[in-house]
Amino acid sequence: MNNIWILAVIVGLVCLVPSGAAAPESPVCTWYFTAVGCSNCADIDPLVLGDWLETYPDLVVIEYELYEHAGNAPVYDRFIGQYNLEYGIPLFFISPDSALRGVRQITREGPTVLNGIDGEVGVLHLASLRIAELEGSPKIWCRDRILIRSGAGGDDALLRQVLVADDVGVALEGHVVAPCEPDVVKRSGSGVAFDHAVRVEGWIVQWRGAPLRDPVSPVLSAPSGESRMMNGTAPPHTLPKIVALAFVDAVNPCALAVLALVLMSVMASSAGSPRRVLWAGIAFSAAIFIMYFIYGLVIVSLFSLAAEVAGMRQTAGLILGSFAILLGAAQLYDARVAGTGKSVTGMPEGFRSTVSRLVASISSVPGAFLIGMLVTVFLLPCTIGPYIIAGGVLSPMGLIATLPYLLLYNAIFILPMLAITAAAGLGLGRTERFSAWRKKHLRAIHALSGVIMLVFGFGLVTGLF
C-alpha cells in the first residue's frame, strides 16, 4: 500500500509540472529566401538575420540566397510549387499558413506570427530538421552563430547541438574540427562579422563569444572551389561567358560596316590624311564604347529589377538560353542567305539611309565622336542580342560588381574597330579592301557566330554553363 501511495505522489508531481517544462519544444525552423543586391531584401535582411535572432532566441532561420548561388534556385522553385506561393523576394516562410512576402508583409505580420509561433500549425522544429540533407547552399542562422555549407554530409546531432548550445566550444569538444579565419557573411546591403570559425564535417561554423577551449585540432581538407563561392560575387564560368558573347558581338558585320563607312567618309573629307583617319576612327570607337557601357548598366539594372518584382531569377537561365538559341538560329539563317538582302540580324532597312546620311556628314574628329554616339541607337537592333544575354548573366552580381565585366565586354567589342582603324590610319591597309573582305567572309562570320550562340544557349538551358 505504501508503494502505491508513493507512486501516486510521483505521478501527481509530474502532472503539476507544466508540459512545456517537461518536454520543451526545440527551436522553430523558418526559411528565408533573399538575394544580395535586391533593394527590398536590403530592408529585410537586417531584421530577419539580425534583430529577430536576438529577440527570438529559439528562432532558426535557414537562408537561401538566390542571386549569387544559382544552385539555390531549384530549392526556391520547389518551395513555390509545393506550397502554391507567388514568386517574389524577400520570402519568409514559417509554415504553410504563414508565408510572408515583401517588405510590408514581413515587417507588419512577422512579429505577430513569431510571438504566437507555439500555436502555429505545420512548423518544423529543429529536432526534426535533417541538416545534412538540405539541398543547395543554405546558411543556417541561430542566435549569435551560423552554419554555412562547405561540402557534403554532416552530423545532424552535432550540428543541431552547435546551434542551440550555450557554449559552441563545449558542443564541439571531442569532434574533428579545423579552425579557420571567420568571413564576413554577406547580407543584402551589409555584412555580419563573427569572432571565430571552424570547419566541421561539411560545414563551416562561425560564432561570436568564447573561442574553442582546445584550439589544436586535427585539420580537415579545405573545401572545394565550388563551396568557397559562398562569399563570391560572380556566378560560375562568368568570365568565359562574357568573353564568348563579346566575341560574337565584336565580329558583327553590321557594326563593322558602319565603321568602314565612317573611315571612308573621313578619308574623303580630309584628302586621305592618315592621322586624321586614325583619330576619327578612335573617336568613333570611343563613342561606341561609352554608349554601350551605359546601355550595359541599364540592361543589368533592368534584369535586377525584373528579378525583384517578378521573381525571374529562378528562370533566368532558361529565358536567356532560349533567347541565345533563337539568336544562334537567326545567325545560321543569315549565313545561308548572306548577300541576298534577307538578313534577320542586320540593321533594319529603314535605319540604313539615316545612318548613311549621318556618317556622310562626318568631317572631323569631334564629329566622328558625336555621330558615333548617335549611331549606337541604330546599331542596337543588330548588336543588342548578345549584350542582353550578357546583362542577364551579370545581373545576379549586383551593379558595382559587374563594372569590370562590362568594361571587358566593351573593350572586346571595339577591338576589331580599333584594329581596322589602325590599319587604315597607319597605311597598313585600305578601308575598301576591308569592306571587300567583310563581304567575302560574311557567310562564315554569321555561321561561326551562330554556332557559338547555339552552344551557349543549350549550355544555359541545360545548366551546363
PDB file of C-alpha atoms in Angstrom, residues 198-415:
ATOM      1  CA  VAL A 198      35.873  26.206 -37.672  1.00  0.00           C
ATOM      2  CA  ARG A 199      35.221  23.666 -40.395  1.00  0.00           C
ATOM      3  CA  VAL A 200      33.430  20.571 -39.239  1.00  0.00           C
ATOM      4  CA  GLU A 201      32.010  17.695 -41.291  1.00  0.00           C
ATOM      5  CA  GLY A 202      30.975  19.542 -44.439  1.00  0.00           C
ATOM      6  CA  TRP A 203      30.038  22.794 -42.735  1.00  0.00           C
ATOM      7  CA  ILE A 204      31.649  25.992 -41.505  1.00  0.00           C
ATOM      8  CA  VAL A 205      30.573  27.114 -38.040  1.00  0.00           C
ATOM      9  CA  GLN A 206      31.005  30.802 -37.201  1.00  0.00           C
ATOM     10  CA  TRP A 207      30.065  32.390 -33.910  1.00  0.00           C
ATOM     11  CA  ARG A 208      30.591  35.296 -31.545  1.00  0.00           C
ATOM     12  CA  GLY A 209      31.716  34.881 -27.959  1.00  0.00           C
ATOM     13  CA  ALA A 210      34.108  32.450 -26.298  1.00  0.00           C
ATOM     14  CA  PRO A 211      36.669  30.687 -28.508  1.00  0.00           C
ATOM     15  CA  LEU A 212      37.297  26.955 -28.689  1.00  0.00           C
ATOM     16  CA  ARG A 213      38.629  25.519 -25.458  1.00  0.00           C
ATOM     17  CA  ASP A 214      41.066  23.335 -27.413  1.00  0.00           C
ATOM     18  CA  PRO A 215      42.263  25.291 -30.462  1.00  0.00           C
ATOM     19  CA  VAL A 216      44.619  22.481 -31.550  1.00  0.00           C
ATOM     20  CA  SER A 217      42.515  20.028 -33.551  1.00  0.00           C
ATOM     21  CA  PRO A 218      43.059  17.699 -36.497  1.00  0.00           C
ATOM     22  CA  VAL A 219      42.831  19.692 -39.702  1.00  0.00           C
ATOM     23  CA  LEU A 220      40.256  18.786 -42.305  1.00  0.00           C
ATOM     24  CA  SER A 221      40.827  19.194 -46.013  1.00  0.00           C
ATOM     25  CA  ALA A 222      39.928  22.592 -47.389  1.00  0.00           C
ATOM     26  CA  PRO A 223      36.537  22.915 -49.051  1.00  0.00           C
ATOM     27  CA  SER A 224      36.258  22.714 -52.795  1.00  0.00           C
ATOM     28  CA  GLY A 225      36.404  25.762 -55.010  1.00  0.00           C
ATOM     29  CA  GLU A 226      32.692  25.492 -55.674  1.00  0.00           C
ATOM     30  CA  SER A 227      31.818  25.537 -51.986  1.00  0.00           C
ATOM     31  CA  ARG A 228      34.077  28.534 -51.367  1.00  0.00           C
ATOM     32  CA  MET A 229      31.838  30.557 -53.689  1.00  0.00           C
ATOM     33  CA  MET A 230      29.652  31.396 -50.680  1.00  0.00           C
ATOM     34  CA  ASN A 231      31.169  34.862 -50.353  1.00  0.00           C
ATOM     35  CA  GLY A 232      31.991  35.343 -54.035  1.00  0.00           C
ATOM     36  CA  THR A 233      30.242  37.706 -56.383  1.00  0.00           C
ATOM     37  CA  ALA A 234      30.383  36.037 -59.777  1.00  0.00           C
ATOM     38  CA  PRO A 235      28.270  33.058 -60.870  1.00  0.00           C
ATOM     39  CA  PRO A 236      30.248  30.072 -62.197  1.00  0.00           C
ATOM     40  CA  HIS A 237      32.047  30.496 -65.551  1.00  0.00           C
ATOM     41  CA  THR A 238      31.133  34.177 -65.785  1.00  0.00           C
ATOM     42  CA  LEU A 239      34.386  35.263 -67.458  1.00  0.00           C
ATOM     43  CA  PRO A 240      34.323  32.768 -70.369  1.00  0.00           C
ATOM     44  CA  LYS A 241      30.634  33.503 -70.913  1.00  0.00           C
ATOM     45  CA  ILE A 242      31.277  37.237 -71.208  1.00  0.00           C
ATOM     46  CA  VAL A 243      34.308  36.763 -73.472  1.00  0.00           C
ATOM     47  CA  ALA A 244      32.373  34.445 -75.814  1.00  0.00           C
ATOM     48  CA  LEU A 245      29.398  36.802 -76.054  1.00  0.00           C
ATOM     49  CA  ALA A 246      31.651  39.812 -76.607  1.00  0.00           C
ATOM     50  CA  PHE A 247      33.468  37.968 -79.399  1.00  0.00           C
ATOM     51  CA  VAL A 248      30.196  37.235 -81.189  1.00  0.00           C
ATOM     52  CA  ASP A 249      29.194  40.883 -80.846  1.00  0.00           C
ATOM     53  CA  ALA A 250      32.624  42.157 -81.922  1.00  0.00           C
ATOM     54  CA  VAL A 251      32.565  40.419 -85.305  1.00  0.00           C
ATOM     55  CA  ASN A 252      29.053  41.644 -86.049  1.00  0.00           C
ATOM     56  CA  PRO A 253      29.083  42.617 -89.746  1.00  0.00           C
ATOM     57  CA  CYS A 254      26.620  45.424 -89.115  1.00  0.00           C
ATOM     58  CA  ALA A 255      28.869  47.392 -86.736  1.00  0.00           C
ATOM     59  CA  LEU A 256      31.988  46.814 -88.828  1.00  0.00           C
ATOM     60  CA  ALA A 257      30.222  48.018 -91.967  1.00  0.00           C
ATOM     61  CA  VAL A 258      29.296  51.292 -90.266  1.00  0.00           C
ATOM     62  CA  LEU A 259      32.905  51.782 -89.144  1.00  0.00           C
ATOM     63  CA  ALA A 260      34.120  51.279 -92.711  1.00  0.00           C
ATOM     64  CA  LEU A 261      31.706  53.970 -93.894  1.00  0.00           C
ATOM     65  CA  VAL A 262      32.980  56.330 -91.189  1.00  0.00           C
ATOM     66  CA  LEU A 263      36.606  55.869 -92.190  1.00  0.00           C
ATOM     67  CA  MET A 264      35.863  56.316 -95.880  1.00  0.00           C
ATOM     68  CA  SER A 265      33.868  59.477 -95.144  1.00  0.00           C
ATOM     69  CA  VAL A 266      36.738  60.963 -93.116  1.00  0.00           C
ATOM     70  CA  MET A 267      39.273  59.997 -95.771  1.00  0.00           C
ATOM     71  CA  ALA A 268      37.180  61.711 -98.432  1.00  0.00           C
ATOM     72  CA  SER A 269      36.813  64.904 -96.385  1.00  0.00           C
ATOM     73  CA  SER A 270      40.447  65.097 -95.277  1.00  0.00           C
ATOM     74  CA  ALA A 271      42.204  64.325 -98.536  1.00  0.00           C
ATOM     75  CA  GLY A 272      43.201  60.919 -97.195  1.00  0.00           C
ATOM     76  CA  SER A 273      45.151  62.270 -94.186  1.00  0.00           C
ATOM     77  CA  PRO A 274      46.207  59.096 -92.290  1.00  0.00           C
ATOM     78  CA  ARG A 275      46.494  60.904 -88.966  1.00  0.00           C
ATOM     79  CA  ARG A 276      43.015  62.355 -89.224  1.00  0.00           C
ATOM     80  CA  VAL A 277      41.590  58.985 -90.229  1.00  0.00           C
ATOM     81  CA  LEU A 278      43.304  57.357 -87.253  1.00  0.00           C
ATOM     82  CA  TRP A 279      41.932  59.828 -84.715  1.00  0.00           C
ATOM     83  CA  ALA A 280      38.468  59.807 -86.259  1.00  0.00           C
ATOM     84  CA  GLY A 281      38.322  56.020 -86.009  1.00  0.00           C
ATOM     85  CA  ILE A 282      39.494  56.134 -82.389  1.00  0.00           C
ATOM     86  CA  ALA A 283      36.916  58.815 -81.553  1.00  0.00           C
ATOM     87  CA  PHE A 284      34.139  56.815 -83.204  1.00  0.00           C
ATOM     88  CA  SER A 285      35.183  53.632 -81.353  1.00  0.00           C
ATOM     89  CA  ALA A 286      35.393  55.536 -78.044  1.00  0.00           C
ATOM     90  CA  ALA A 287      31.861  56.835 -78.531  1.00  0.00           C
ATOM     91  CA  ILE A 288      30.623  53.303 -79.191  1.00  0.00           C
ATOM     92  CA  PHE A 289      32.440  52.079 -76.061  1.00  0.00           C
ATOM     93  CA  ILE A 290      30.967  54.776 -73.806  1.00  0.00           C
ATOM     94  CA  MET A 291      27.407  54.448 -75.059  1.00  0.00           C
ATOM     95  CA  TYR A 292      27.401  50.659 -74.976  1.00  0.00           C
ATOM     96  CA  PHE A 293      28.836  50.698 -71.469  1.00  0.00           C
ATOM     97  CA  ILE A 294      25.899  52.887 -70.412  1.00  0.00           C
ATOM     98  CA  TYR A 295      23.481  50.560 -72.205  1.00  0.00           C
ATOM     99  CA  GLY A 296      25.061  47.666 -70.296  1.00  0.00           C
ATOM    100  CA  LEU A 297      24.402  49.332 -66.957  1.00  0.00           C
ATOM    101  CA  VAL A 298      20.783  49.856 -67.982  1.00  0.00           C
ATOM    102  CA  ILE A 299      20.388  46.224 -69.091  1.00  0.00           C
ATOM    103  CA  VAL A 300      21.857  44.845 -65.860  1.00  0.00           C
ATOM    104  CA  SER A 301      19.647  47.173 -63.790  1.00  0.00           C
ATOM    105  CA  LEU A 302      16.525  46.110 -65.692  1.00  0.00           C
ATOM    106  CA  PHE A 303      17.304  42.436 -65.145  1.00  0.00           C
ATOM    107  CA  SER A 304      17.846  43.049 -61.432  1.00  0.00           C
ATOM    108  CA  LEU A 305      14.592  44.992 -61.207  1.00  0.00           C
ATOM    109  CA  ALA A 306      12.703  42.234 -63.023  1.00  0.00           C
ATOM    110  CA  ALA A 307      14.137  39.673 -60.615  1.00  0.00           C
ATOM    111  CA  GLU A 308      12.925  41.699 -57.626  1.00  0.00           C
ATOM    112  CA  VAL A 309       9.467  42.499 -58.971  1.00  0.00           C
ATOM    113  CA  ALA A 310       8.598  39.341 -60.857  1.00  0.00           C
ATOM    114  CA  GLY A 311      10.874  36.756 -59.260  1.00  0.00           C
ATOM    115  CA  MET A 312      12.553  35.954 -62.594  1.00  0.00           C
ATOM    116  CA  ARG A 313      15.909  34.889 -61.168  1.00  0.00           C
ATOM    117  CA  GLN A 314      14.983  31.236 -60.863  1.00  0.00           C
ATOM    118  CA  THR A 315      14.091  31.019 -64.584  1.00  0.00           C
ATOM    119  CA  ALA A 316      16.723  33.407 -65.939  1.00  0.00           C
ATOM    120  CA  GLY A 317      18.922  30.615 -67.291  1.00  0.00           C
ATOM    121  CA  LEU A 318      16.046  29.134 -69.266  1.00  0.00           C
ATOM    122  CA  ILE A 319      14.950  32.512 -70.646  1.00  0.00           C
ATOM    123  CA  LEU A 320      18.448  33.663 -71.599  1.00  0.00           C
ATOM    124  CA  GLY A 321      19.356  30.263 -73.016  1.00  0.00           C
ATOM    125  CA  SER A 322      16.238  30.167 -75.186  1.00  0.00           C
ATOM    126  CA  PHE A 323      16.991  33.679 -76.443  1.00  0.00           C
ATOM    127  CA  ALA A 324      20.568  32.656 -77.262  1.00  0.00           C
ATOM    128  CA  ILE A 325      19.303  29.642 -79.215  1.00  0.00           C
ATOM    129  CA  LEU A 326      16.983  31.894 -81.228  1.00  0.00           C
ATOM    130  CA  LEU A 327      19.859  34.278 -81.959  1.00  0.00           C
ATOM    131  CA  GLY A 328      22.061  31.378 -82.992  1.00  0.00           C
ATOM    132  CA  ALA A 329      19.394  30.053 -85.339  1.00  0.00           C
ATOM    133  CA  ALA A 330      18.969  33.548 -86.804  1.00  0.00           C
ATOM    134  CA  GLN A 331      22.726  33.823 -87.405  1.00  0.00           C
ATOM    135  CA  LEU A 332      22.769  30.453 -89.178  1.00  0.00           C
ATOM    136  CA  TYR A 333      19.858  31.583 -91.325  1.00  0.00           C
ATOM    137  CA  ASP A 334      21.773  34.743 -92.218  1.00  0.00           C
ATOM    138  CA  ALA A 335      24.768  32.601 -93.138  1.00  0.00           C
ATOM    139  CA  ARG A 336      22.571  30.772 -95.602  1.00  0.00           C
ATOM    140  CA  VAL A 337      21.070  33.902 -97.176  1.00  0.00           C
ATOM    141  CA  ALA A 338      24.201  36.085 -96.940  1.00  0.00           C
ATOM    142  CA  GLY A 339      24.372  38.626 -99.731  1.00  0.00           C
ATOM    143  CA  THR A 340      20.694  38.337-100.687  1.00  0.00           C
ATOM    144  CA  GLY A 341      19.430  41.215 -98.521  1.00  0.00           C
ATOM    145  CA  LYS A 342      17.218  38.871 -96.469  1.00  0.00           C
ATOM    146  CA  SER A 343      19.193  39.081 -93.216  1.00  0.00           C
ATOM    147  CA  VAL A 344      17.181  38.924 -89.994  1.00  0.00           C
ATOM    148  CA  THR A 345      20.008  40.087 -87.704  1.00  0.00           C
ATOM    149  CA  GLY A 346      21.171  43.043 -89.762  1.00  0.00           C
ATOM    150  CA  MET A 347      20.230  46.682 -89.453  1.00  0.00           C
ATOM    151  CA  PRO A 348      16.586  47.328 -90.389  1.00  0.00           C
ATOM    152  CA  GLU A 349      16.204  48.743 -93.888  1.00  0.00           C
ATOM    153  CA  GLY A 350      14.571  51.907 -92.585  1.00  0.00           C
ATOM    154  CA  PHE A 351      17.630  52.743 -90.475  1.00  0.00           C
ATOM    155  CA  ARG A 352      20.215  52.347 -93.207  1.00  0.00           C
ATOM    156  CA  SER A 353      19.510  55.574 -95.086  1.00  0.00           C
ATOM    157  CA  THR A 354      19.537  57.559 -91.820  1.00  0.00           C
ATOM    158  CA  VAL A 355      22.864  56.046 -90.773  1.00  0.00           C
ATOM    159  CA  SER A 356      24.339  56.695 -94.216  1.00  0.00           C
ATOM    160  CA  ARG A 357      23.374  60.381 -94.030  1.00  0.00           C
ATOM    161  CA  LEU A 358      24.809  60.722 -90.520  1.00  0.00           C
ATOM    162  CA  VAL A 359      28.070  59.053 -91.461  1.00  0.00           C
ATOM    163  CA  ALA A 360      28.405  61.078 -94.650  1.00  0.00           C
ATOM    164  CA  SER A 361      28.261  64.270 -92.578  1.00  0.00           C
ATOM    165  CA  ILE A 362      31.418  63.364 -90.610  1.00  0.00           C
ATOM    166  CA  SER A 363      34.269  65.703 -91.489  1.00  0.00           C
ATOM    167  CA  SER A 364      36.212  65.999 -88.212  1.00  0.00           C
ATOM    168  CA  VAL A 365      37.353  64.026 -85.202  1.00  0.00           C
ATOM    169  CA  PRO A 366      34.766  65.601 -82.818  1.00  0.00           C
ATOM    170  CA  GLY A 367      32.141  64.933 -85.461  1.00  0.00           C
ATOM    171  CA  ALA A 368      33.135  61.272 -85.568  1.00  0.00           C
ATOM    172  CA  PHE A 369      32.680  61.073 -81.795  1.00  0.00           C
ATOM    173  CA  LEU A 370      29.255  62.752 -81.806  1.00  0.00           C
ATOM    174  CA  ILE A 371      27.980  60.750 -84.749  1.00  0.00           C
ATOM    175  CA  GLY A 372      29.305  57.596 -83.093  1.00  0.00           C
ATOM    176  CA  MET A 373      27.116  58.269 -80.069  1.00  0.00           C
ATOM    177  CA  LEU A 374      24.061  58.789 -82.278  1.00  0.00           C
ATOM    178  CA  VAL A 375      24.743  55.781 -84.469  1.00  0.00           C
ATOM    179  CA  THR A 376      24.691  53.413 -81.475  1.00  0.00           C
ATOM    180  CA  VAL A 377      20.922  53.826 -81.323  1.00  0.00           C
ATOM    181  CA  PHE A 378      20.623  52.498 -84.876  1.00  0.00           C
ATOM    182  CA  LEU A 379      23.142  49.720 -84.240  1.00  0.00           C
ATOM    183  CA  LEU A 380      21.163  48.329 -81.308  1.00  0.00           C
ATOM    184  CA  PRO A 381      18.767  46.127 -83.319  1.00  0.00           C
ATOM    185  CA  CYS A 382      21.649  44.189 -84.876  1.00  0.00           C
ATOM    186  CA  THR A 383      24.103  44.141 -81.937  1.00  0.00           C
ATOM    187  CA  ILE A 384      21.999  44.110 -78.786  1.00  0.00           C
ATOM    188  CA  GLY A 385      21.180  40.373 -78.685  1.00  0.00           C
ATOM    189  CA  PRO A 386      24.427  39.035 -77.169  1.00  0.00           C
ATOM    190  CA  TYR A 387      24.603  42.094 -74.915  1.00  0.00           C
ATOM    191  CA  ILE A 388      21.174  41.363 -73.436  1.00  0.00           C
ATOM    192  CA  ILE A 389      22.285  37.827 -72.636  1.00  0.00           C
ATOM    193  CA  ALA A 390      25.496  39.155 -71.080  1.00  0.00           C
ATOM    194  CA  GLY A 391      23.469  41.563 -68.939  1.00  0.00           C
ATOM    195  CA  GLY A 392      21.303  38.703 -67.726  1.00  0.00           C
ATOM    196  CA  VAL A 393      24.368  36.629 -66.874  1.00  0.00           C
ATOM    197  CA  LEU A 394      25.906  39.508 -64.910  1.00  0.00           C
ATOM    198  CA  SER A 395      22.777  40.766 -63.138  1.00  0.00           C
ATOM    199  CA  PRO A 396      22.984  38.393 -60.117  1.00  0.00           C
ATOM    200  CA  MET A 397      26.282  40.041 -59.115  1.00  0.00           C
ATOM    201  CA  GLY A 398      24.923  43.480 -58.309  1.00  0.00           C
ATOM    202  CA  LEU A 399      25.623  46.585 -60.373  1.00  0.00           C
ATOM    203  CA  ILE A 400      29.014  47.547 -58.900  1.00  0.00           C
ATOM    204  CA  ALA A 401      30.482  44.059 -59.272  1.00  0.00           C
ATOM    205  CA  THR A 402      29.513  43.966 -62.964  1.00  0.00           C
ATOM    206  CA  LEU A 403      31.612  47.014 -63.894  1.00  0.00           C
ATOM    207  CA  PRO A 404      34.867  45.143 -64.690  1.00  0.00           C
ATOM    208  CA  TYR A 405      32.959  42.645 -66.821  1.00  0.00           C
ATOM    209  CA  LEU A 406      31.131  45.374 -68.733  1.00  0.00           C
ATOM    210  CA  LEU A 407      34.426  47.161 -69.341  1.00  0.00           C
ATOM    211  CA  LEU A 408      35.975  43.930 -70.621  1.00  0.00           C
ATOM    212  CA  TYR A 409      32.969  43.154 -72.820  1.00  0.00           C
ATOM    213  CA  ASN A 410      33.034  46.536 -74.495  1.00  0.00           C
ATOM    214  CA  ALA A 411      36.813  46.519 -74.866  1.00  0.00           C
ATOM    215  CA  ILE A 412      36.491  43.263 -76.817  1.00  0.00           C
ATOM    216  CA  PHE A 413      33.534  44.695 -78.734  1.00  0.00           C
ATOM    217  CA  ILE A 414      35.515  47.640 -80.116  1.00  0.00           C
ATOM    218  CA  LEU A 415      38.774  45.720 -80.597  1.00  0.00           C
TER     219      LEU A 415
END
